[in-house]
Amino acid sequence: MSQVVSRPIDVAKINRFAWLMALYAENHQRLHRLFVPERLIEGRYVSSVGDGLDLQLDIIAQHAYTTELRMSYTMLDPVTGEPDPSAYLRLYRDTSQVEATHCYLGRRWQDAIGMYPQPAVVLDHRLRMNTFLGKWLQYLAERGHGLHDPEFQCALPSAQRTLNEIRTERSLKSSVWGGADPARGESG
């Protein structure tokens, strides 16, 4: 008779992974409410709410199922010349998730977790990055950043036209459906 060998399941790791996936979904909702980046064309957008901290949103690439973007303030690190803080994001349209692939908060990921980290260390690092992203997106919403910001501008004229079309579409939905989108299952 053969014997079945079972490995003990580490519930803490499963819970941390589930938490990470939930953060991805939550961050997608927050980012989508602010900017709807999958509808913006490639280019640089700036949101200014008059607090001296202008937000820069770079749409790096639009792919069939993903959007790659970088979000940062218009401040530069005096040592590296890089925007700080900044976060590189990947938006997955098919799963409605946003992943912070890497953040720059004064140092690179290699400096934070090493060149060959253990999987648990990588998971912890991703949890920290995406928790930071969620808090940052919440802060931006509270400050008034986003498409509704009258100062939200694009460097490219064609992208500005697209931005105005998005604003008009949102305005029409708001007036017709009371702010809800029935195509997404929302009710007013």
Coordinates of N, CA and C in Angstrom, one line a residue:
M1 N 0.8 -1.2 0.0 CA 0.0 0.0 0.0 C 0.9 1.2 0.0
S2 N 0.6 2.2 -0.8 CA 1.4 3.4 -0.9 C 0.9 4.4 0.2
Q3 N 1.8 5.2 0.6 CA 1.6 6.1 1.7 C 1.5 7.5 1.1
V4 N 0.5 8.3 1.6 CA 0.4 9.7 1.1 C 1.2 10.6 2.1
V5 N 2.0 11.4 1.5 CA 2.8 12.3 2.3 C 2.2 13.7 2.1
S6 N 1.8 14.3 3.1 CA 1.3 15.7 3.0 C 2.2 16.7 3.6
R7 N 2.3 17.8 3.0 CA 3.1 18.9 3.6 C 2.2 19.8 4.4
P8 N 2.7 20.2 5.5 CA 1.9 21.2 6.3 C 1.7 22.5 5.5
I9 N 0.6 23.1 5.6 CA 0.3 24.3 4.9 C 0.5 25.5 5.8
D10 N 1.3 26.4 5.3 CA 1.6 27.6 6.1 C 0.5 28.6 5.9
V11 N -0.4 28.7 6.8 CA -1.6 29.5 6.6 C -1.2 31.0 6.6
A12 N -0.1 31.4 7.3 CA 0.3 32.8 7.3 C 0.7 33.2 5.9
K13 N 1.4 32.3 5.1 CA 1.9 32.7 3.8 C 0.7 32.8 2.8
I14 N -0.3 31.9 3.0 CA -1.5 32.0 2.1 C -2.2 33.3 2.4
N15 N -2.4 33.6 3.7 CA -3.1 34.8 4.0 C -2.3 36.1 3.5
R16 N -1.0 36.1 3.6 CA -0.3 37.2 3.0 C -0.4 37.4 1.5
F17 N -0.4 36.2 0.8 CA -0.6 36.3 -0.6 C -2.0 36.8 -1.0
A18 N -3.0 36.3 -0.3 CA -4.4 36.7 -0.5 C -4.5 38.2 -0.2
W19 N -3.8 38.7 0.8 CA -3.8 40.1 1.2 C -3.2 40.9 0.0
L20 N -2.1 40.4 -0.5 CA -1.4 41.1 -1.6 C -2.4 41.2 -2.8
M21 N -3.1 40.1 -3.2 CA -4.0 40.1 -4.3 C -5.2 41.1 -4.0
A22 N -5.6 41.2 -2.8 CA -6.6 42.1 -2.4 C -6.1 43.6 -2.5
L23 N -4.9 43.8 -2.1 CA -4.3 45.1 -2.3 C -4.3 45.5 -3.8
Y24 N -3.9 44.6 -4.7 CA -3.9 44.9 -6.1 C -5.3 45.3 -6.6
A25 N -6.3 44.6 -6.1 CA -7.7 44.9 -6.6 C -8.1 46.3 -6.0
E26 N -7.8 46.5 -4.7 CA -8.1 47.8 -4.1 C -7.4 49.0 -4.7
N27 N -6.1 48.8 -5.0 CA -5.4 49.8 -5.7 C -5.9 50.1 -7.1
H28 N -6.4 49.1 -7.8 CA -7.0 49.3 -9.1 C -8.2 50.2 -9.0
Q29 N -9.1 49.9 -8.0 CA -10.3 50.8 -7.8 C -9.9 52.2 -7.5
R30 N -8.9 52.4 -6.6 CA -8.5 53.8 -6.3 C -7.9 54.5 -7.5
L31 N -7.0 53.8 -8.2 CA -6.4 54.5 -9.4 C -7.4 54.8 -10.4
H32 N -8.3 53.8 -10.7 CA -9.3 54.0 -11.7 C -10.2 55.2 -11.4
R33 N -10.6 55.3 -10.1 CA -11.4 56.5 -9.7 C -10.7 57.8 -9.9
L34 N -9.4 57.8 -9.8 CA -8.7 59.1 -10.0 C -8.4 59.4 -11.4
F35 N -7.9 58.4 -12.2 CA -7.3 58.8 -13.5 C -7.9 58.0 -14.7
V36 N -8.4 56.8 -14.5 CA -8.8 55.9 -15.6 C -7.7 55.8 -16.6
P37 N -6.5 55.3 -16.2 CA -5.3 55.3 -17.0 C -5.4 54.5 -18.3
E38 N -6.2 53.4 -18.3 CA -6.3 52.6 -19.5 C -7.0 53.4 -20.6
R39 N -7.6 54.5 -20.4 CA -8.2 55.3 -21.4 C -7.3 56.4 -21.9
L40 N -6.3 56.7 -21.2 CA -5.4 57.8 -21.6 C -4.3 57.2 -22.6
I41 N -3.9 58.1 -23.5 CA -2.9 57.7 -24.4 C -1.5 57.9 -23.8
E42 N -0.5 57.3 -24.4 CA 0.8 57.4 -23.9 C 1.3 58.9 -23.8
G43 N 1.9 59.3 -22.7 CA 2.3 60.6 -22.6 C 2.4 61.0 -21.1
R44 N 2.7 62.2 -20.8 CA 2.8 62.7 -19.5 C 1.6 63.6 -19.1
Y45 N 1.1 63.4 -17.9 CA -0.1 64.2 -17.4 C 0.3 64.8 -16.1
V46 N -0.2 66.0 -15.8 CA 0.2 66.6 -14.5 C -1.1 67.0 -13.9
S47 N -1.3 66.7 -12.6 CA -2.4 67.1 -11.8 C -1.9 68.1 -10.7
S48 N -2.5 69.3 -10.7 CA -2.0 70.3 -9.7 C -3.3 70.8 -9.0
V49 N -3.2 70.7 -7.7 CA -4.3 71.2 -6.8 C -3.9 72.4 -6.0
G50 N -2.8 73.0 -6.3 CA -2.4 74.3 -5.6 C -1.7 74.1 -4.3
D51 N -1.3 72.9 -4.0 CA -0.6 72.7 -2.7 C 1.0 72.6 -2.9
G52 N 1.4 72.9 -4.1 CA 2.9 72.9 -4.4 C 3.4 71.5 -4.7
L53 N 2.6 70.4 -4.6 CA 3.0 69.1 -4.9 C 2.2 68.6 -6.1
D54 N 2.7 69.0 -7.3 CA 2.1 68.6 -8.5 C 2.4 67.1 -8.8
L55 N 1.4 66.4 -9.1 CA 1.5 64.9 -9.4 C 1.7 64.7 -10.9
Q56 N 2.7 63.9 -11.2 CA 3.0 63.6 -12.6 C 2.6 62.1 -12.9
L57 N 1.8 61.9 -13.9 CA 1.4 60.6 -14.3 C 1.9 60.3 -15.7
D58 N 2.9 59.4 -15.8 CA 3.4 59.0 -17.2 C 2.8 57.7 -17.6
I59 N 2.1 57.8 -18.7 CA 1.6 56.5 -19.3 C 2.7 56.1 -20.2
I60 N 3.4 55.0 -19.8 CA 4.6 54.5 -20.5 C 4.2 53.7 -21.7
A61 N 3.2 52.8 -21.6 CA 2.8 51.9 -22.7 C 1.4 51.4 -22.4
Q62 N 0.7 51.3 -23.5 CA -0.6 50.7 -23.5 C -0.5 49.4 -24.3
H63 N -0.9 48.3 -23.7 CA -0.9 47.0 -24.3 C -2.3 46.4 -24.4
A64 N -2.5 45.3 -25.0 CA -3.8 44.7 -25.1 C -4.5 44.6 -23.8
Y65 N -3.8 44.0 -22.8 CA -4.5 43.8 -21.5 C -3.8 44.5 -20.3
T66 N -2.8 45.3 -20.6 CA -2.1 46.0 -19.5 C -1.8 47.4 -19.9
T67 N -1.6 48.2 -18.9 CA -1.1 49.6 -19.0 C 0.1 49.7 -18.1
E68 N 1.2 50.2 -18.6 CA 2.4 50.5 -17.7 C 2.5 52.0 -17.5
L69 N 2.6 52.4 -16.2 CA 2.7 53.8 -15.9 C 3.6 54.1 -14.8
R70 N 3.9 55.3 -14.6 CA 4.7 55.8 -13.5 C 4.0 57.0 -12.9
M71 N 3.9 57.0 -11.6 CA 3.3 58.1 -10.8 C 4.4 58.7 -9.9
S72 N 4.5 60.0 -10.0 CA 5.5 60.6 -9.1 C 5.1 62.1 -8.9
Y73 N 5.8 62.7 -7.9 CA 5.6 64.1 -7.8 C 6.7 64.8 -8.7
T74 N 6.5 66.1 -8.9 CA 7.5 66.7 -9.8 C 8.7 67.1 -9.1
M75 N 9.0 66.6 -7.9 CA 10.2 66.8 -7.2 C 11.3 65.8 -7.6
L76 N 12.5 66.2 -7.6 CA 13.6 65.3 -7.9 C 14.5 65.1 -6.7
D77 N 15.0 63.9 -6.6 CA 16.0 63.6 -5.6 C 17.3 64.3 -5.9
P78 N 17.9 65.1 -5.0 CA 19.1 65.9 -5.3 C 20.3 65.0 -5.6
V79 N 20.3 63.8 -5.1 CA 21.5 62.9 -5.3 C 21.4 62.2 -6.7
T80 N 20.3 61.6 -7.0 CA 20.1 60.8 -8.2 C 19.5 61.6 -9.4
G81 N 18.8 62.6 -9.1 CA 18.1 63.3 -10.2 C 16.8 62.7 -10.6
E82 N 16.4 61.6 -9.9 CA 15.2 60.8 -10.2 C 14.0 61.4 -9.4
P83 N 12.8 61.3 -10.0 CA 11.6 61.7 -9.2 C 11.5 60.9 -7.9
D84 N 11.2 61.6 -6.8 CA 11.1 60.9 -5.5 C 10.0 61.5 -4.7
P85 N 9.0 60.9 -4.2 CA 8.8 59.4 -4.4 C 8.2 59.2 -5.8
S86 N 8.4 58.0 -6.3 CA 7.7 57.5 -7.5 C 7.4 56.1 -7.5
A87 N 6.4 55.7 -8.2 CA 6.0 54.2 -8.3 C 5.8 53.9 -9.7
Y88 N 6.4 52.7 -10.1 CA 6.1 52.2 -11.4 C 5.0 51.2 -11.2
L89 N 3.9 51.3 -12.0 CA 2.7 50.5 -11.9 C 2.4 49.7 -13.1
R90 N 1.8 48.6 -12.9 CA 1.3 47.8 -14.1 C -0.2 47.5 -13.8
L91 N -1.1 48.0 -14.7 CA -2.5 47.9 -14.5 C -2.9 46.7 -15.4
Y92 N -3.6 45.7 -14.8 CA -4.1 44.6 -15.5 C -5.6 44.8 -15.8
R93 N -6.0 45.0 -17.0 CA -7.4 45.3 -17.3 C -8.2 44.1 -17.1
D94 N -7.7 42.9 -17.5 CA -8.6 41.7 -17.5 C -8.9 41.2 -16.1
T95 N -8.0 41.5 -15.1 CA -8.3 41.1 -13.7 C -8.6 42.2 -12.8
S96 N -8.6 43.5 -13.3 CA -8.9 44.7 -12.5 C -8.0 44.8 -11.3
Q97 N -6.7 44.7 -11.6 CA -5.7 44.8 -10.6 C -4.6 45.8 -11.0
V98 N -4.0 46.4 -10.0 CA -2.8 47.3 -10.2 C -1.7 46.8 -9.3
E99 N -0.6 46.6 -9.9 CA 0.6 46.2 -9.1 C 1.7 47.2 -9.1
A100 N 2.2 47.6 -8.0 CA 3.4 48.4 -7.9 C 4.6 47.5 -8.2
T101 N 5.2 47.6 -9.3 CA 6.3 46.7 -9.7 C 7.5 47.2 -9.0
H102 N 7.7 48.5 -8.8 CA 8.8 49.0 -8.0 C 8.6 50.5 -7.6
C103 N 9.0 50.8 -6.5 CA 8.9 52.2 -6.0 C 10.3 52.7 -5.7
Y104 N 10.4 54.0 -5.9 CA 11.7 54.7 -5.5 C 11.4 55.6 -4.4
L105 N 11.9 55.3 -3.2 CA 11.7 56.1 -2.0 C 13.1 56.3 -1.4
G106 N 13.9 56.9 -2.2 CA 15.3 57.2 -1.7 C 16.3 56.0 -1.9
R107 N 15.8 54.9 -2.4 CA 16.7 53.8 -2.7 C 16.1 52.8 -3.6
R108 N 16.9 52.0 -4.3 CA 16.4 51.0 -5.2 C 16.1 49.7 -4.5
W109 N 15.3 48.8 -5.2 CA 14.9 47.6 -4.5 C 16.0 46.7 -4.2
Q110 N 17.1 46.7 -5.0 CA 18.3 45.9 -4.7 C 18.9 46.3 -3.4
D111 N 18.9 47.6 -3.1 CA 19.4 48.1 -1.8 C 18.5 47.7 -0.7
A112 N 17.2 47.6 -0.9 CA 16.2 47.3 0.1 C 16.2 45.8 0.5
I113 N 16.2 44.9 -0.6 CA 16.1 43.5 -0.3 C 17.2 42.6 -0.8
G114 N 18.2 43.2 -1.5 CA 19.3 42.4 -2.0 C 19.1 41.9 -3.4
M115 N 20.1 41.3 -4.0 CA 20.1 40.9 -5.4 C 19.3 39.5 -5.5
Y116 N 19.5 38.6 -4.5 CA 18.9 37.3 -4.6 C 18.1 37.0 -3.4
P117 N 16.9 37.7 -3.2 CA 16.2 37.5 -1.9 C 15.3 36.2 -1.9
Q118 N 15.0 35.8 -0.8 CA 14.2 34.6 -0.6 C 12.7 35.0 -1.0
P119 N 11.9 34.1 -1.4 CA 10.5 34.4 -1.8 C 9.7 35.1 -0.8
A120 N 9.9 34.7 0.5 CA 9.2 35.4 1.6 C 9.6 36.9 1.7
V121 N 10.8 37.2 1.4 CA 11.3 38.6 1.5 C 10.7 39.4 0.3
V122 N 10.6 38.7 -0.8 CA 10.0 39.4 -2.0 C 8.5 39.7 -1.7
L123 N 7.8 38.7 -1.2 CA 6.4 38.9 -0.8 C 6.2 40.0 0.2
D124 N 7.1 40.1 1.2 CA 7.0 41.2 2.2 C 7.2 42.5 1.5
H125 N 8.2 42.6 0.6 CA 8.6 43.8 -0.1 C 7.4 44.3 -0.9
R126 N 6.8 43.3 -1.6 CA 5.6 43.7 -2.5 C 4.4 44.2 -1.6
L127 N 4.3 43.5 -0.5 CA 3.2 44.0 0.4 C 3.5 45.4 0.9
R128 N 4.7 45.7 1.2 CA 5.0 47.1 1.7 C 4.8 48.1 0.5
M129 N 5.3 47.8 -0.7 CA 5.2 48.7 -1.8 C 3.7 49.0 -2.2
N130 N 2.9 47.9 -2.2 CA 1.5 48.1 -2.6 C 0.6 48.7 -1.5
T131 N 1.1 48.5 -0.2 CA 0.4 49.2 0.9 C 0.7 50.7 0.8
F132 N 2.0 51.0 0.5 CA 2.4 52.4 0.3 C 1.5 53.0 -0.9
L133 N 1.4 52.3 -2.0 CA 0.6 52.8 -3.1 C -0.8 53.0 -2.7
G134 N -1.4 52.1 -2.0 CA -2.8 52.3 -1.6 C -3.0 53.6 -0.7
K135 N -2.0 53.8 0.2 CA -2.1 55.0 1.1 C -1.9 56.3 0.2
W136 N -1.0 56.2 -0.7 CA -0.7 57.3 -1.6 C -1.9 57.7 -2.4
L137 N -2.5 56.7 -3.0 CA -3.7 56.9 -3.9 C -4.8 57.5 -3.0
Q138 N -5.0 57.0 -1.8 CA -6.0 57.6 -0.9 C -5.7 59.0 -0.6
Y139 N -4.5 59.3 -0.3 CA -4.0 60.7 0.0 C -4.3 61.6 -1.2
L140 N -4.0 61.1 -2.4 CA -4.2 61.9 -3.6 C -5.7 62.3 -3.8
A141 N -6.5 61.3 -3.6 CA -8.0 61.5 -3.7 C -8.4 62.5 -2.7
E142 N -7.9 62.4 -1.5 CA -8.3 63.4 -0.4 C -7.9 64.8 -0.8
R143 N -6.7 64.9 -1.5 CA -6.2 66.2 -1.8 C -6.9 66.8 -3.1
G144 N -7.6 66.0 -3.8 CA -8.4 66.5 -5.0 C -7.7 66.2 -6.3
H145 N -6.7 65.4 -6.4 CA -6.1 65.0 -7.7 C -7.0 64.1 -8.5
G146 N -6.8 64.2 -9.8 CA -7.5 63.3 -10.7 C -8.0 63.9 -11.9
L147 N -8.8 63.2 -12.7 CA -9.3 63.7 -13.9 C -10.2 64.9 -13.7
H148 N -10.9 64.9 -12.6 CA -11.9 66.0 -12.3 C -11.1 67.3 -11.9
D149 N -9.8 67.2 -11.7 CA -9.0 68.4 -11.3 C -8.9 69.3 -12.6
P150 N -9.4 70.5 -12.5 CA -9.3 71.4 -13.7 C -7.9 71.7 -14.2
E151 N -6.9 71.5 -13.3 CA -5.5 71.7 -13.7 C -4.9 70.4 -14.3
F152 N -5.6 69.3 -14.4 CA -5.1 68.1 -14.9 C -4.8 68.3 -16.4
Q153 N -3.5 68.3 -16.7 CA -3.1 68.7 -18.1 C -2.2 67.6 -18.7
C154 N -2.1 67.6 -20.0 CA -1.3 66.7 -20.7 C -0.3 67.4 -21.6
A155 N 0.8 66.9 -21.8 CA 1.8 67.5 -22.6 C 1.5 67.4 -24.1
L156 N 0.7 66.5 -24.5 CA 0.4 66.3 -25.9 C -1.0 66.8 -26.3
P157 N -1.2 67.6 -27.3 CA -2.5 68.1 -27.7 C -3.5 67.0 -27.9
S158 N -3.1 65.9 -28.6 CA -4.0 64.8 -28.9 C -4.5 64.2 -27.6
A159 N -3.6 64.0 -26.7 CA -4.0 63.4 -25.4 C -4.9 64.4 -24.6
Q160 N -4.7 65.7 -24.8 CA -5.6 66.6 -24.1 C -7.0 66.5 -24.7
R161 N -7.1 66.3 -26.0 CA -8.5 66.1 -26.6 C -9.1 64.8 -26.0
T162 N -8.3 63.7 -25.9 CA -8.8 62.5 -25.3 C -9.2 62.7 -23.9
L163 N -8.5 63.5 -23.1 CA -8.8 63.8 -21.7 C -10.1 64.5 -21.7
N164 N -10.4 65.5 -22.6 CA -11.6 66.3 -22.6 C -12.8 65.4 -22.9
E165 N -12.6 64.4 -23.8 CA -13.6 63.4 -24.2 C -14.0 62.6 -23.0
I166 N -13.0 62.2 -22.2 CA -13.3 61.4 -21.0 C -14.1 62.2 -20.0
R167 N -13.7 63.5 -19.8 CA -14.4 64.3 -18.8 C -15.8 64.5 -19.3
T168 N -16.1 64.7 -20.6 CA -17.4 64.8 -21.1 C -18.2 63.6 -20.9
E169 N -17.6 62.4 -21.2 CA -18.3 61.1 -21.0 C -18.7 61.0 -19.5
R170 N -17.8 61.3 -18.6 CA -18.1 61.1 -17.2 C -19.2 62.1 -16.8
S171 N -19.1 63.3 -17.3 CA -20.2 64.3 -17.0 C -21.5 63.8 -17.5
L172 N -21.6 63.3 -18.7 CA -22.9 62.8 -19.2 C -23.4 61.6 -18.4
K173 N -22.5 60.7 -18.0 CA -22.9 59.6 -17.2 C -23.5 60.1 -15.8
S174 N -22.8 61.1 -15.3 CA -23.2 61.6 -14.0 C -24.6 62.2 -14.1
S175 N -24.8 63.0 -15.2 CA -26.1 63.6 -15.3 C -27.3 62.6 -15.6
V176 N -27.0 61.6 -16.4 CA -28.0 60.7 -16.9 C -28.3 59.6 -15.8
W177 N -27.2 59.1 -15.2 CA -27.3 58.0 -14.3 C -27.1 58.3 -12.8
G178 N -27.0 59.6 -12.5 CA -26.8 60.0 -11.2 C -25.4 59.6 -10.6
G179 N -24.4 59.6 -11.5 CA -23.0 59.2 -11.1 C -22.8 57.7 -11.2
A180 N -23.7 56.9 -11.5 CA -23.5 55.5 -11.6 C -23.4 55.0 -13.0
D181 N -22.7 54.0 -13.2 CA -22.5 53.4 -14.6 C -23.2 52.0 -14.6
P182 N -24.4 52.0 -15.3 CA -25.1 50.7 -15.3 C -24.4 49.6 -16.0
A183 N -23.5 50.0 -16.9 CA -22.7 49.0 -17.7 C -21.8 48.2 -16.7
R184 N -21.4 48.8 -15.6 CA -20.5 48.2 -14.6 C -21.3 47.6 -13.5
G185 N -22.6 47.6 -13.6 CA -23.5 47.0 -12.5 C -23.7 48.0 -11.3
E186 N -23.4 49.3 -11.6 CA -23.5 50.3 -10.5 C -25.0 50.8 -10.5
S187 N -25.5 51.1 -9.4 CA -26.8 51.7 -9.3 C -26.7 53.1 -8.7
G188 N -27.6 54.0 -9.1 CA -27.5 55.4 -8.6 C -28.3 55.5 -7.4

